[in-house]
Amino acid sequence: MATFNIGGRTFTGRSVTIINSRVTIDGQLQDGTLQGVVEIRITEGVLHDLHTDASVVCGEVGGSVTAGGSVNADDVRGSVTAGGSVNCDAVGGSVMAGGSVMRA
């Protein structure tokens, strides 16, 4: 379970899905929409899974990240699949990217 901020709002949950600018946390659709690159600031704990059709900037993810755009993350314990570039400190699984891949 993690506490995190998306678009100026604070959420608690394990799994985040952002499709068509709509945020779903642990299967529950949230009010409002997002624009541009999605930034997720994790303030406590570890997010388990992240799925989005946009580009994303986030902290540590305990599972996998799937993004339609680019991914810029700290550590990802699972795999990363991105339509764009991937820039992560460490990835525990595989990386599939439509652009460049950089690891610290």
PDB file of N, CA and C in Angstrom, residues 2-4 9 12-13 15 30 32 37 53 59 63 67 71 73 86 99 103:
ATOM      1  N   ALA A   2       0.491   2.235  -0.763  1.00  0.00           N
ATOM      2  CA  ALA A   2       1.274   3.463  -0.861  1.00  0.00           C
ATOM      3  C   ALA A   2       0.362   4.675  -0.728  1.00  0.00           C
ATOM      4  N   THR A   3       0.940   5.768  -0.298  1.00  0.00           N
ATOM      5  CA  THR A   3       0.280   7.059  -0.323  1.00  0.00           C
ATOM      6  C   THR A   3       1.004   7.876  -1.382  1.00  0.00           C
ATOM      7  N   PHE A   4       0.255   8.494  -2.292  1.00  0.00           N
ATOM      8  CA  PHE A   4       0.870   9.177  -3.414  1.00  0.00           C
ATOM      9  C   PHE A   4       0.016  10.350  -3.861  1.00  0.00           C
ATOM     10  N   ARG A   9      -3.687  15.889  -5.990  1.00  0.00           N
ATOM     11  CA  ARG A   9      -4.592  15.174  -5.080  1.00  0.00           C
ATOM     12  C   ARG A   9      -3.861  13.989  -4.463  1.00  0.00           C
ATOM     13  N   THR A  12      -4.431   6.853  -1.597  1.00  0.00           N
ATOM     14  CA  THR A  12      -3.813   5.697  -0.967  1.00  0.00           C
ATOM     15  C   THR A  12      -4.294   4.464  -1.718  1.00  0.00           C
ATOM     16  N   GLY A  13      -3.358   3.571  -2.069  1.00  0.00           N
ATOM     17  CA  GLY A  13      -3.744   2.362  -2.782  1.00  0.00           C
ATOM     18  C   GLY A  13      -2.544   1.556  -3.209  1.00  0.00           C
ATOM     19  N   SER A  15      -2.629  -0.066  -6.643  1.00  0.00           N
ATOM     20  CA  SER A  15      -2.578  -0.124  -8.095  1.00  0.00           C
ATOM     21  C   SER A  15      -3.197   1.137  -8.700  1.00  0.00           C
ATOM     22  N   GLN A  30     -11.792   7.546 -10.072  1.00  0.00           N
ATOM     23  CA  GLN A  30     -11.727   8.776  -9.289  1.00  0.00           C
ATOM     24  C   GLN A  30     -12.327   9.935 -10.078  1.00  0.00           C
ATOM     25  N   GLY A  32     -12.561  13.668 -11.771  1.00  0.00           N
ATOM     26  CA  GLY A  32     -11.622  14.560 -12.434  1.00  0.00           C
ATOM     27  C   GLY A  32     -10.801  13.872 -13.507  1.00  0.00           C
ATOM     28  N   VAL A  37       1.925  15.152 -19.145  1.00  0.00           N
ATOM     29  CA  VAL A  37       2.686  14.070 -18.525  1.00  0.00           C
ATOM     30  C   VAL A  37       2.169  13.873 -17.107  1.00  0.00           C
ATOM     31  N   ASP A  53      -1.889   5.158 -20.316  1.00  0.00           N
ATOM     32  CA  ASP A  53      -1.712   5.349 -21.749  1.00  0.00           C
ATOM     33  C   ASP A  53      -0.896   6.604 -22.039  1.00  0.00           C
ATOM     34  N   GLY A  59       8.044   7.355  -8.542  1.00  0.00           N
ATOM     35  CA  GLY A  59       9.088   6.860  -7.657  1.00  0.00           C
ATOM     36  C   GLY A  59       9.227   5.355  -7.777  1.00  0.00           C
ATOM     37  N   GLY A  63       5.795  -3.561  -8.464  1.00  0.00           N
ATOM     38  CA  GLY A  63       5.424  -4.498  -9.521  1.00  0.00           C
ATOM     39  C   GLY A  63       5.887  -3.972 -10.864  1.00  0.00           C
ATOM     40  N   ALA A  67       3.213   1.805 -19.891  1.00  0.00           N
ATOM     41  CA  ALA A  67       2.865   3.167 -20.282  1.00  0.00           C
ATOM     42  C   ALA A  67       2.819   3.293 -21.799  1.00  0.00           C
ATOM     43  N   VAL A  71       8.570   6.440 -19.657  1.00  0.00           N
ATOM     44  CA  VAL A  71       8.571   6.146 -18.221  1.00  0.00           C
ATOM     45  C   VAL A  71       9.856   6.679 -17.622  1.00  0.00           C
ATOM     46  N   ALA A  73      11.292   6.622 -13.830  1.00  0.00           N
ATOM     47  CA  ALA A  73      10.989   6.095 -12.497  1.00  0.00           C
ATOM     48  C   ALA A  73      12.261   5.826 -11.720  1.00  0.00           C
ATOM     49  N   VAL A  86      12.534   4.839 -21.750  1.00  0.00           N
ATOM     50  CA  VAL A  86      12.517   4.390 -20.357  1.00  0.00           C
ATOM     51  C   VAL A  86      13.787   4.882 -19.683  1.00  0.00           C
ATOM     52  N   GLY A  99      11.403   3.617 -27.481  1.00  0.00           N
ATOM     53  CA  GLY A  99      12.495   4.587 -27.603  1.00  0.00           C
ATOM     54  C   GLY A  99      13.728   4.086 -26.884  1.00  0.00           C
ATOM     55  N   ARG A 103      19.465   3.211 -17.759  1.00  0.00           N
ATOM     56  CA  ARG A 103      19.438   2.758 -16.368  1.00  0.00           C
ATOM     57  C   ARG A 103      20.621   3.358 -15.655  1.00  0.00           C
TER      58      ARG A 103
END
